[in-house]
Coordinates of C-alpha atoms (C1' of nucleotides) in Angstrom, one line a residue:
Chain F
X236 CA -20.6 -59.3 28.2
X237 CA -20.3 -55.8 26.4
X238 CA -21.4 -52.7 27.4
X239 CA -24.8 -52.0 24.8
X240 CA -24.6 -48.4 25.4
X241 CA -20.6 -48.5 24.7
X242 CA -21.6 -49.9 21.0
X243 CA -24.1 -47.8 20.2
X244 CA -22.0 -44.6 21.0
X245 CA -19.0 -46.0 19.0
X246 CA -20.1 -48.8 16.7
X247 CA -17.0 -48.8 14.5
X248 CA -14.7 -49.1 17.8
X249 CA -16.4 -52.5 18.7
X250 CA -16.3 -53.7 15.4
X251 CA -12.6 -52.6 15.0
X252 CA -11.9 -55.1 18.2
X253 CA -14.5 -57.8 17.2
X254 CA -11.9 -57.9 13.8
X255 CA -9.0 -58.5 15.8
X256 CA -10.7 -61.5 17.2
X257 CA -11.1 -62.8 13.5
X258 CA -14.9 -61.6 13.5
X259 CA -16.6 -59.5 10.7
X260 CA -18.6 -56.3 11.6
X261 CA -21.0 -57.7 14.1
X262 CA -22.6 -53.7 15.1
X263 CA -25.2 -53.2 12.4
X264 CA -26.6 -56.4 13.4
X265 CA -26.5 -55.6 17.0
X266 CA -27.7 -52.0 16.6
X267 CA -30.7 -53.0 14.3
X268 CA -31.7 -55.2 17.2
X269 CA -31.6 -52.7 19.7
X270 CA -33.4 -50.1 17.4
X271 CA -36.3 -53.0 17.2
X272 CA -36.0 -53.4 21.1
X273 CA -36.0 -49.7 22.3
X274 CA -39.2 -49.2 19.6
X275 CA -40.8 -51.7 21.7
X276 CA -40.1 -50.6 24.9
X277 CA -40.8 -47.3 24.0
X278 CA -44.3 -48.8 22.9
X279 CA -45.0 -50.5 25.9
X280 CA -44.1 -47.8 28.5
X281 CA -46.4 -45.8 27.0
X282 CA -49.4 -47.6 27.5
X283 CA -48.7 -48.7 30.7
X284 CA -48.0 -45.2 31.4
X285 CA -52.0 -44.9 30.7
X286 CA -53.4 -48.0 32.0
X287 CA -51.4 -46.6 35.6
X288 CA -53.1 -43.7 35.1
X289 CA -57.0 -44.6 34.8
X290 CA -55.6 -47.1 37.7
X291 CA -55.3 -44.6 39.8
X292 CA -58.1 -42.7 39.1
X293 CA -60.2 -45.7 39.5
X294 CA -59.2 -44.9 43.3
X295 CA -59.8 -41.5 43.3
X296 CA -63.3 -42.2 42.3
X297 CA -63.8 -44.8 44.5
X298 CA -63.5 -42.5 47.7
X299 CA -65.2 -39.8 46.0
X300 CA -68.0 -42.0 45.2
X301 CA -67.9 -41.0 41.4
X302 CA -69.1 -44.0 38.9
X303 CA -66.1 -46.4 37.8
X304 CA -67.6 -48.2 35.0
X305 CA -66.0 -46.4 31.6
X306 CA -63.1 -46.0 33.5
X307 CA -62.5 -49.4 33.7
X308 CA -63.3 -49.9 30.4
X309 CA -61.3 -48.1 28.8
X310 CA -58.6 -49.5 31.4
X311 CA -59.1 -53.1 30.1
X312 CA -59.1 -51.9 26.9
X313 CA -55.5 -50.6 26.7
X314 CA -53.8 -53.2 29.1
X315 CA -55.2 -55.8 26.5
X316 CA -52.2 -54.6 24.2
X317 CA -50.1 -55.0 27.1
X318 CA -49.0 -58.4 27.1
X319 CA -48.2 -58.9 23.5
X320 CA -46.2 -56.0 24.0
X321 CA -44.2 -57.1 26.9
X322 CA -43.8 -60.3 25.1
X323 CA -42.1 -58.9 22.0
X324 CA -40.0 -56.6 24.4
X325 CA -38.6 -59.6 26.6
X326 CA -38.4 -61.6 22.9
X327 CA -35.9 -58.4 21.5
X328 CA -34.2 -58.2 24.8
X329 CA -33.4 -61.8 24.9
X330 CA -31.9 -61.7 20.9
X331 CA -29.6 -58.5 21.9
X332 CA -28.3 -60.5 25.2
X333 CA -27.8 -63.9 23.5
X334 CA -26.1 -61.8 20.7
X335 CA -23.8 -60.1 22.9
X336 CA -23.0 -63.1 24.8
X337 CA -21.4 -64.8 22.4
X338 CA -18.7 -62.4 21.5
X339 CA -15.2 -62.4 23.1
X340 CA -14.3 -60.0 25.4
X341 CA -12.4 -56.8 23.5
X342 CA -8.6 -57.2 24.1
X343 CA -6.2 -54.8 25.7
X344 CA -4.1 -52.7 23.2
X345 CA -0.9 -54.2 23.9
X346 CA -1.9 -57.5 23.0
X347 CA -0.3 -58.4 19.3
X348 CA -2.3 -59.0 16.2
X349 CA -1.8 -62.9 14.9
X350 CA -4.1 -66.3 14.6
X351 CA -2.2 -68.6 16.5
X352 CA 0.5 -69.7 18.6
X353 CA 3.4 -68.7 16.4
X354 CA 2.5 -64.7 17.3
X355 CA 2.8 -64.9 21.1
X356 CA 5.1 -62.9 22.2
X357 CA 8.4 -64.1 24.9
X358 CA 8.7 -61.3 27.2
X359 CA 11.2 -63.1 29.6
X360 CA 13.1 -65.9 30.5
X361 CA 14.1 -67.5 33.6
X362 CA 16.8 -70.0 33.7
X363 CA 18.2 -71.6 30.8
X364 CA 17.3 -75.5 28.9
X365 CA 20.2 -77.3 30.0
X366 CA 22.1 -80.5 29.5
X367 CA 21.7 -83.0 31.8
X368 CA 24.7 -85.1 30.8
X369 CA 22.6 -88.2 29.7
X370 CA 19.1 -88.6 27.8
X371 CA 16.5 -87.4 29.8
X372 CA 13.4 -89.3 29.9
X373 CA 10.1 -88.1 29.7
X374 CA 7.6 -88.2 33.3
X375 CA 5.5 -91.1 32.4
X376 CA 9.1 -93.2 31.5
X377 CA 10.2 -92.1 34.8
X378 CA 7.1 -92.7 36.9
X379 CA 6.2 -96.3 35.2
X380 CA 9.8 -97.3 35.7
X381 CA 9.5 -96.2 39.4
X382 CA 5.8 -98.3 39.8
X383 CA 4.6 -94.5 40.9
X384 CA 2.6 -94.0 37.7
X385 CA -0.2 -96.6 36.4
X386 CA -2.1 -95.6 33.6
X387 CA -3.2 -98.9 33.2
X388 CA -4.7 -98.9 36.3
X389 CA -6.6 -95.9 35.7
X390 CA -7.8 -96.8 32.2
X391 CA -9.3 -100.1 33.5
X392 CA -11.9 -98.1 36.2
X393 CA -12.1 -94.4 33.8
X394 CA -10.9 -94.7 30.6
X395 CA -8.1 -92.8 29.2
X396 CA -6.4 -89.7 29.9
X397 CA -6.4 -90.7 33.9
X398 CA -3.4 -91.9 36.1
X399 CA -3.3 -93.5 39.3
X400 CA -0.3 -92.1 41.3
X401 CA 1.2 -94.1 44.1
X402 CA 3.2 -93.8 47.2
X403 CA 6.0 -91.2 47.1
X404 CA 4.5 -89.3 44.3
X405 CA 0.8 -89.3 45.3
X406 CA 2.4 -87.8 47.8
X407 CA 4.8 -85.6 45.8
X408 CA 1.4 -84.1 44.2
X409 CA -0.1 -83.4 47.6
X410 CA 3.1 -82.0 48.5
X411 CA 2.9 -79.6 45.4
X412 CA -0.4 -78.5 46.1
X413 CA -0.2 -77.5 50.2
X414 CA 3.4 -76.1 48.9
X415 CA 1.3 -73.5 46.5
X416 CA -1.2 -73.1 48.6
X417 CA 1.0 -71.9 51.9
X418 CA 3.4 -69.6 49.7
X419 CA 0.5 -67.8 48.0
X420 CA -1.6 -67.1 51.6
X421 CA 1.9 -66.9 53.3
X422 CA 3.7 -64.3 51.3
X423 CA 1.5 -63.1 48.7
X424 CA -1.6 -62.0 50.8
X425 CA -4.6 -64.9 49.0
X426 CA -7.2 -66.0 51.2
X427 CA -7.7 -69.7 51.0
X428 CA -11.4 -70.9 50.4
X429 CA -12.8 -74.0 49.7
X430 CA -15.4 -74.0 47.2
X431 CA -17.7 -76.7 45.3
X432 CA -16.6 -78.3 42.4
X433 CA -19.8 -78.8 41.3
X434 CA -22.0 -75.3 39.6
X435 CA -25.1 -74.2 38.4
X436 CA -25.4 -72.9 34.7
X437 CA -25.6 -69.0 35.9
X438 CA -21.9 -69.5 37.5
X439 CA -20.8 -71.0 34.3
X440 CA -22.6 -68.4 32.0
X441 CA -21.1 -65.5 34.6
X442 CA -17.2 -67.1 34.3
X443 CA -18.1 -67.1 30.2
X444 CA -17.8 -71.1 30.3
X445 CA -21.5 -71.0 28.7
X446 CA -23.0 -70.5 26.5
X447 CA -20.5 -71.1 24.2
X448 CA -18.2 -74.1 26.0
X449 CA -20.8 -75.9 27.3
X450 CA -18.8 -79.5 25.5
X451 CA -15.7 -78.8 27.1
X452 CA -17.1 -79.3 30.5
X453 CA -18.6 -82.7 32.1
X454 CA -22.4 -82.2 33.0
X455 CA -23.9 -83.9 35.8
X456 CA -27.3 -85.8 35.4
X457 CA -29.0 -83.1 37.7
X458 CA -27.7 -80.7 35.8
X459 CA -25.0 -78.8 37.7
X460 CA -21.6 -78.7 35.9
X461 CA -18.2 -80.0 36.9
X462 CA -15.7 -77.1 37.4
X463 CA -13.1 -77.5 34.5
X464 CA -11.0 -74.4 36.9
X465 CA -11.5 -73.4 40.4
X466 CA -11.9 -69.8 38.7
X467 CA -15.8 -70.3 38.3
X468 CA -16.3 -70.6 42.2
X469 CA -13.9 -68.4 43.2
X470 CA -15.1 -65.8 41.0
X471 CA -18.6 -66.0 41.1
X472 CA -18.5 -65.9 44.8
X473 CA -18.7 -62.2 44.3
X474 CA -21.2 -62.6 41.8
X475 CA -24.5 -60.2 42.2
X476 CA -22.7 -58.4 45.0
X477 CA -22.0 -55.0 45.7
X478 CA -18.4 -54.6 47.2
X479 CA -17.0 -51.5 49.0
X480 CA -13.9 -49.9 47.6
X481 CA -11.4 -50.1 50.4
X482 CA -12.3 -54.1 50.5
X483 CA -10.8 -54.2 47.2
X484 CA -8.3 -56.5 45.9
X485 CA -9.7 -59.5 47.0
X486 CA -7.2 -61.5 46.8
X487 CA -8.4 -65.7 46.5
X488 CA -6.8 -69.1 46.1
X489 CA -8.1 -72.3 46.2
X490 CA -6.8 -76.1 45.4
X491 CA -9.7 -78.2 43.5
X492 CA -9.6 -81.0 41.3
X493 CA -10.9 -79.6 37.7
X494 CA -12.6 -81.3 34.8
X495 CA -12.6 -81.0 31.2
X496 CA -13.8 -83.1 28.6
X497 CA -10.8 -82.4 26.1
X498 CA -13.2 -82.7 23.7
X499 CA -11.5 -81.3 20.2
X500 CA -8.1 -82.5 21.9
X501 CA -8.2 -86.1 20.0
X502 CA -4.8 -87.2 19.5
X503 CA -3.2 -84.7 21.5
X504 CA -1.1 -85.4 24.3
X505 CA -2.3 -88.8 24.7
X506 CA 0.9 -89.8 26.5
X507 CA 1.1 -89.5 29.5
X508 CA -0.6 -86.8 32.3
X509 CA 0.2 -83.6 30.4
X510 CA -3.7 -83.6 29.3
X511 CA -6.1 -85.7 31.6
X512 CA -10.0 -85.7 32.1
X513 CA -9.0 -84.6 35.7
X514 CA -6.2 -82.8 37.2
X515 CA -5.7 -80.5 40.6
X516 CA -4.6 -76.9 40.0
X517 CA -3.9 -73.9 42.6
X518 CA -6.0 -71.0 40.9
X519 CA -5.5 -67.2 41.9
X520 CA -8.6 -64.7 41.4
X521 CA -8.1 -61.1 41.7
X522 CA -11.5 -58.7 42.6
X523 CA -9.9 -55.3 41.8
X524 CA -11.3 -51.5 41.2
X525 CA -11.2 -51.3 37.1
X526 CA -8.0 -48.7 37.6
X527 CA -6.0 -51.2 39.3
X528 CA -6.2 -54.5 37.6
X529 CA -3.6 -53.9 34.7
X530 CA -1.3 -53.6 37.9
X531 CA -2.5 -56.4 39.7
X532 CA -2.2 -59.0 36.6
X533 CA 1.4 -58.1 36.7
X534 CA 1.5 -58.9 40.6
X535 CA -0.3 -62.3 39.9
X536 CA 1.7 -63.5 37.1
X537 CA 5.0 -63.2 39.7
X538 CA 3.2 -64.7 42.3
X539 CA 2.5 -67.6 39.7
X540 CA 5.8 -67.3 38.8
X541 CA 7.1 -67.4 42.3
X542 CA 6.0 -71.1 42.1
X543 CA 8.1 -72.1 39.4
X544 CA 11.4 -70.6 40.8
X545 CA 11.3 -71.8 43.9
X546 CA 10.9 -75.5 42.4
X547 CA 13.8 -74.5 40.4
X548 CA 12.0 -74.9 37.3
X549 CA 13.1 -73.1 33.6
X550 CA 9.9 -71.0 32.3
X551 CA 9.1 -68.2 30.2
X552 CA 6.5 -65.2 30.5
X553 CA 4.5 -65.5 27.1
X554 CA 2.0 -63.1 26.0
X555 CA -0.7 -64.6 24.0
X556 CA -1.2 -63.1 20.5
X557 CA -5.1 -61.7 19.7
X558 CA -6.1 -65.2 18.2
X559 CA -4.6 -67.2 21.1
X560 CA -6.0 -65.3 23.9
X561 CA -9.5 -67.1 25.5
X562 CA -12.7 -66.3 25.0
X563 CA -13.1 -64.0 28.1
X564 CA -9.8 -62.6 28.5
X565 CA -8.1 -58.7 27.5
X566 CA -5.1 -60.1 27.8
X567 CA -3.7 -63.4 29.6
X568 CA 0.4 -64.0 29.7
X569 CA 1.1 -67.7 29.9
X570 CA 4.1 -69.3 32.2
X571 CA 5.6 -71.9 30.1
X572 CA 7.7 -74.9 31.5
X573 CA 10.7 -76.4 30.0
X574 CA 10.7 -79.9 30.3
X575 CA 13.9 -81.7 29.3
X576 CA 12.3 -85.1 28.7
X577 CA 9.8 -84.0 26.1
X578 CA 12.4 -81.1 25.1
X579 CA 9.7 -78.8 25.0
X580 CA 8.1 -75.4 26.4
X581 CA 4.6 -76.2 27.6
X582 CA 2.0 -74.1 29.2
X583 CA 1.9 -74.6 33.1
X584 CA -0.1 -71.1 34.1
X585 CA -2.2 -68.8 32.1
X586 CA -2.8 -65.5 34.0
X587 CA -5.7 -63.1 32.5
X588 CA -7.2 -60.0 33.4
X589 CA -11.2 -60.2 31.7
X590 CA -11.4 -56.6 33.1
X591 CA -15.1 -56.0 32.8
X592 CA -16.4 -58.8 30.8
X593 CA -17.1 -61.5 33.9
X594 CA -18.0 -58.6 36.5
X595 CA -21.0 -57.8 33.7
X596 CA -22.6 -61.3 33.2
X597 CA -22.1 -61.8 36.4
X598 CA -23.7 -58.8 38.2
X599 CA -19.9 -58.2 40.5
X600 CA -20.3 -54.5 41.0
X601 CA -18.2 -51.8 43.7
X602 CA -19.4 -48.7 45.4
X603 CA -16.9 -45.7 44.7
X604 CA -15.0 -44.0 47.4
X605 CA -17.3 -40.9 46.8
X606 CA -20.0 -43.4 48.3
X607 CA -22.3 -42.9 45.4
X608 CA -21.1 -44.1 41.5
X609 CA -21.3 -47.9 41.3
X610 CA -19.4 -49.4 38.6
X611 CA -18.6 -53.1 37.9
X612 CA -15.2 -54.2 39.1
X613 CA -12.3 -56.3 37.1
X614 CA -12.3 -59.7 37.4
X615 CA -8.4 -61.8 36.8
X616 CA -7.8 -65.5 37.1
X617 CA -4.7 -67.2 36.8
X618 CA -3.2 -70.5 37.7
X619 CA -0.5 -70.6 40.7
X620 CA -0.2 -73.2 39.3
X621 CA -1.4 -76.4 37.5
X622 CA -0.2 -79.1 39.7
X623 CA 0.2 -82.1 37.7
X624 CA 2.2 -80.3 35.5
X625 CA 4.0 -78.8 37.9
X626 CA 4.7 -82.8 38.9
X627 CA 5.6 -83.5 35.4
X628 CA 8.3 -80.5 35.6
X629 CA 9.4 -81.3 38.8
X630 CA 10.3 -85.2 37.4
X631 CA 11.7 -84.0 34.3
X632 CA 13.7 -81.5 35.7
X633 CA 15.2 -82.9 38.3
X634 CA 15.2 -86.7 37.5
X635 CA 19.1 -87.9 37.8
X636 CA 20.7 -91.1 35.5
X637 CA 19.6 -93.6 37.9
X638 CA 16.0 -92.9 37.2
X639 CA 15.6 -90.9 41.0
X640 CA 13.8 -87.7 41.0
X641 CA 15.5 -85.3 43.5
X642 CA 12.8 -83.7 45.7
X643 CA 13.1 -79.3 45.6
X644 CA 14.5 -78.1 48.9
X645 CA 10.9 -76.5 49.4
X646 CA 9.2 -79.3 49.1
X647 CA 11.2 -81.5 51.4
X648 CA 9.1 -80.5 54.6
X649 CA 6.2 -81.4 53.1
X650 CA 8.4 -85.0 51.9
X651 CA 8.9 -86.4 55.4
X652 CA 12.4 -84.4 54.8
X653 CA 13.0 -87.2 52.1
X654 CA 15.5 -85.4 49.6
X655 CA 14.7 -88.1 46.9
X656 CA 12.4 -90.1 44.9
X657 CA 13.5 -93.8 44.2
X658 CA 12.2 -96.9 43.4
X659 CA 11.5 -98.9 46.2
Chain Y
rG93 C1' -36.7 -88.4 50.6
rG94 C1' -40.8 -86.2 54.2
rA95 C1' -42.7 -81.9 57.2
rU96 C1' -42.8 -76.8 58.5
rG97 C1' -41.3 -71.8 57.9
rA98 C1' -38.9 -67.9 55.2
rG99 C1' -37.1 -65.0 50.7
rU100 C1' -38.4 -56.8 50.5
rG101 C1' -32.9 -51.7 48.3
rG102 C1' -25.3 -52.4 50.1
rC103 C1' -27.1 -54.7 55.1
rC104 C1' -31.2 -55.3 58.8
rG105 C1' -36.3 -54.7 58.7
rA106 C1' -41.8 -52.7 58.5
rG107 C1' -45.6 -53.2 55.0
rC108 C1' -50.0 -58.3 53.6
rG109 C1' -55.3 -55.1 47.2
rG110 C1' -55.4 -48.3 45.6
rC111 C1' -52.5 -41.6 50.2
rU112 C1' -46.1 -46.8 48.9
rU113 C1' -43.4 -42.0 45.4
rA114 C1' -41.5 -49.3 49.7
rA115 C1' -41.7 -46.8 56.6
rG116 C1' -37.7 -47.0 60.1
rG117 C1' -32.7 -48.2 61.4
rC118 C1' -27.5 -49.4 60.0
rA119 C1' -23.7 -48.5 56.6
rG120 C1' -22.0 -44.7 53.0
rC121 C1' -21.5 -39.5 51.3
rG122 C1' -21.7 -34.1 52.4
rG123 C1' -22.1 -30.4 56.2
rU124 C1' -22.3 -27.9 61.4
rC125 C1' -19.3 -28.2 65.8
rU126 C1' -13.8 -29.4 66.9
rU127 C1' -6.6 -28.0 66.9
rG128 C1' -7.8 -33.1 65.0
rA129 C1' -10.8 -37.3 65.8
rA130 C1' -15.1 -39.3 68.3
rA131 C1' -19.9 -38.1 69.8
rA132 C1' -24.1 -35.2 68.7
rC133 C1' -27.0 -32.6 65.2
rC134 C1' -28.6 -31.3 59.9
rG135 C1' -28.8 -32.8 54.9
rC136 C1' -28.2 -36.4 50.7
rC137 C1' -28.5 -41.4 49.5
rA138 C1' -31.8 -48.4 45.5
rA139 C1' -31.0 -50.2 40.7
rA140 C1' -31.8 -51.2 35.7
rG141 C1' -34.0 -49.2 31.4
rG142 C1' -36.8 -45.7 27.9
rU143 C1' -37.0 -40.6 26.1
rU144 C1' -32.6 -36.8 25.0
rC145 C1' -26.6 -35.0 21.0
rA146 C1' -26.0 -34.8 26.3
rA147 C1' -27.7 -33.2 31.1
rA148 C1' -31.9 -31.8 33.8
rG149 C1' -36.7 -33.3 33.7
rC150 C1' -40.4 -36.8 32.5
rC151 C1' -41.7 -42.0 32.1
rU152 C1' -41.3 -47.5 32.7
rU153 C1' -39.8 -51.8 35.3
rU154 C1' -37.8 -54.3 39.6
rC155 C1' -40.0 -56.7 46.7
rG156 C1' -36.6 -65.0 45.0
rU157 C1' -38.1 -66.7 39.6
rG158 C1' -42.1 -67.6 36.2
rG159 C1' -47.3 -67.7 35.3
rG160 C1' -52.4 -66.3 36.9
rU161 C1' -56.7 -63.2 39.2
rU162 C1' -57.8 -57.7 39.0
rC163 C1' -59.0 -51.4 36.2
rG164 C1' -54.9 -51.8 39.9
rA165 C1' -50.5 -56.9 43.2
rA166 C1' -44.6 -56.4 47.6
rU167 C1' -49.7 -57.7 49.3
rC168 C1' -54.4 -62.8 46.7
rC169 C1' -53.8 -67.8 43.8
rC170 C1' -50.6 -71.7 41.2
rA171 C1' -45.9 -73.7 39.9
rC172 C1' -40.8 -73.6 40.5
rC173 C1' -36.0 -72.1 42.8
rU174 C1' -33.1 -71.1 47.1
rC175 C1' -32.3 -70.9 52.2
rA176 C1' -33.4 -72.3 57.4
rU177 C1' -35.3 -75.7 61.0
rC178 C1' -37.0 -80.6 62.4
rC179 C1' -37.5 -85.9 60.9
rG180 C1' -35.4 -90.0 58.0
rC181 C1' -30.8 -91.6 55.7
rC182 C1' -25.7 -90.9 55.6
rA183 C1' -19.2 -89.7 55.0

RNA sequence: GGAUGAGUGGCCGAGCGGCUUAAGGCAGCGGUCUUGAAAACCGCCAAAGGUUCAAAGCCUUUCGUGGGUUCGAAUCCCACCUCAUCCGCCA
């Protein structure tokens, strides 16, 4: 959500950003709306400025004992134009909100201009592609050949883009998940939370998921939403609150299954479980004073990327060009995973700071340390990280010539101590 | 699913048609005192919006949400939402 105030004082700045994200000049609408809407208001106060006014001295009379009758008159009279007023003035402030809402948030300066993938920017690079001295074979190749990974299975009770995952690498999953979760509440200061997967429309509209995405998520038939990221809890948990400064960063984690329809995905990824209906993911949300965010989505993106070293996996820090970055997001840099079998980089953590642009819709403000000036506070979300990729990585990765997947050191403990996925 | 009760500023909580401009307390901020802190005492402290180049000032709205009654609603009426408790069912 924008700042109204921000785009009337500087109309050709918004519409400068709104043109990186592909948009035409969206301020004269947006200021012709709020002309109407203030003209309205201004309208309305006024006569309920006089209709408070006879009110009261209706009162006064009363106890005096003076005669009320023309005083109530001329009461009725005026707050007769009252409700048309109020209506038009709700009517004009709806039109301004629903306009504002559906414009992506304005991204951070550093972000480079481009439409699509091809402009993201590699910062850095850890580890390098390597041979592994005989063809490697993609996850599903490896986990069907093991009788681990049944997609068959799955279709036959959901449908496609499901898996069933059995015995040592159900358990390989689990094992990447409590892995995450324990290194990020461990060593990087998150507090683990468990949160519903199932959310009301206002959480959705405050995490920007409505009212523009509404297909990409599943709907239940009551009406509630199933969470297609662990970000919408996690974040909205703070949502209509007031937080005190030295609280700040909150610092949250939580492993939940997420949903999304992959509708507009047809055809993609259909192999395999790169792209499922369902997946688990450990998500990191950041509550941080506005000054301190661009700091902490640097401190979240190593913490994602703790992850990925200590699995021993090859990544990337990307940062997503102006048409590639989300709706909500200033700026996001993705973690990208090499994965031998499909020789190919692929996103397996996308880290972004929305700066204001949640904390607004969502009503997420913080009291300064002068005690007084409340401002909203920044808002950053970031996968640490997608699991069932992170399983996918781990096979491909490590898988050996036999067709064994050797289990990372770190996950061992969390194995049985077994050093080594084979089939039975 | 049924019954009962409750939703008031950052938090607790009083108020139940017009001297409410929402009491009081806590927290917060500033000060006095102190070597410093604590305590005590004094003062300031809801938000959003309109008007304005801006500030001050003035004005409007907001007591869960939406309607209604009234000249006037935190207060009365209706619907809905949420929460709590009990019953039923249940992992």
């Amino acid at each position: 959500m924008h700042d109204l105030r921000a785009i009337r004082a500087n109309p050709a700045a918004f519409d400068a950003a709104m043109a990186r994200r592909g948009l035409g000049a969206v301020s004269p609408d947006i200021l012709a709306l709020d002309a109407e809407r203030r003209a309205v208001l201004t309208e309305l106060q006024g006569l309920q400025e006089r209709a408070r006014a006879i009110s009261k001295q209706v009162a006064e009379f009363r106890r005096t004992g003076l005669p009320t009758e023309s005083l109530i008159l001329n009461a009725a009279q005026i707050a007769q134009n009252i409700p048309a007023l109020e209506q038009r003035a709700s009517q004009k402030e709806d039109e301004v909100q629903r306009l504002l809402a559906g414009l992506p948030n304005v991204l951070d300066p550093d972000v480079p201009d481009g439409t699509d993938e091809s402009a993201n920017l590699v910062l850095a690079q850890h580890g390098e592609p390597r041979d592994l001295g005989f063809a490697p074979r993609q996850h599903f190749e490896l986990g069907e050949a093991l009788g681990m990974m049944d997609f068959a299975a799955a279709a036959k009770m959901s449908g496609s883009r499901f898996v069933v995952l059995r015995g040592a690498l159900a358990r390989l999953e689990r094992a990447l998940g409590q892995f995450m979760l324990d290194l990020h509440t461990r060593e990087h200061g998150y507090t683990e939370m468990a949160v519903p997967t199932l959310v009301n429309d206002a959480a959705a509209y405050g995490t920007d998921k409505l009212p523009k995405f509404g297909d990409t998520m599943f709907r239940t038939t009551d009406g509630r939403w199933l969470i297609p990221t662990a970000e919408v809890p996690l974040t909205f948990s703070v949502a209509n609150e007031v937080l005190a400064a030295r609280a700040l960063p909150l610092r949250l984690t939580a492993l939940t299954e997420c949903y999304r329809s992959e509708a507009g995905a047809a055809g993609r990824d259909t192999r395999g479980m790169l792209r499922q209906h369902q997946f688990r993911k450990v998500e990191l949300v950041s509550i941080t004073a506005p000054e301190a965010s661009a700091e902490e989505h640097e401190r979240m993106t190593r913490c994602a990327e703790a992850v990925l070293r200590a699995l021993g996996l090859t990544f990337r820090r990307v940062l997503l060009c102006a048409g590639d970055t989300g709706f909500g997001a200033a700026k996001t840099l993705d973690l990208e995973v090499w994965l031998p079998g499909q020789q190919a980089w692929r996103e397996i953590s996308s880290c972004s700071n929305t700066r204001d642009f949640q904390a607004r819709r969502m009503g997420a403000r913080m009291r300064g340390t002068d005690g007084k000036a409340l401002s909203f506070v920044h808002t950053l979300n970031g996968s640490g990280v997608a699991v069932g990729r992170a399983l996918i990585a781990v096979m491909e990765s490590h898988q050996q010539a036999d067709g064994s997947i050797l289990i990372p050191p770190v996950l061992r403990p969390y194995m049985g101590g077994a050093e080594r996925i084979a089939a039975a």
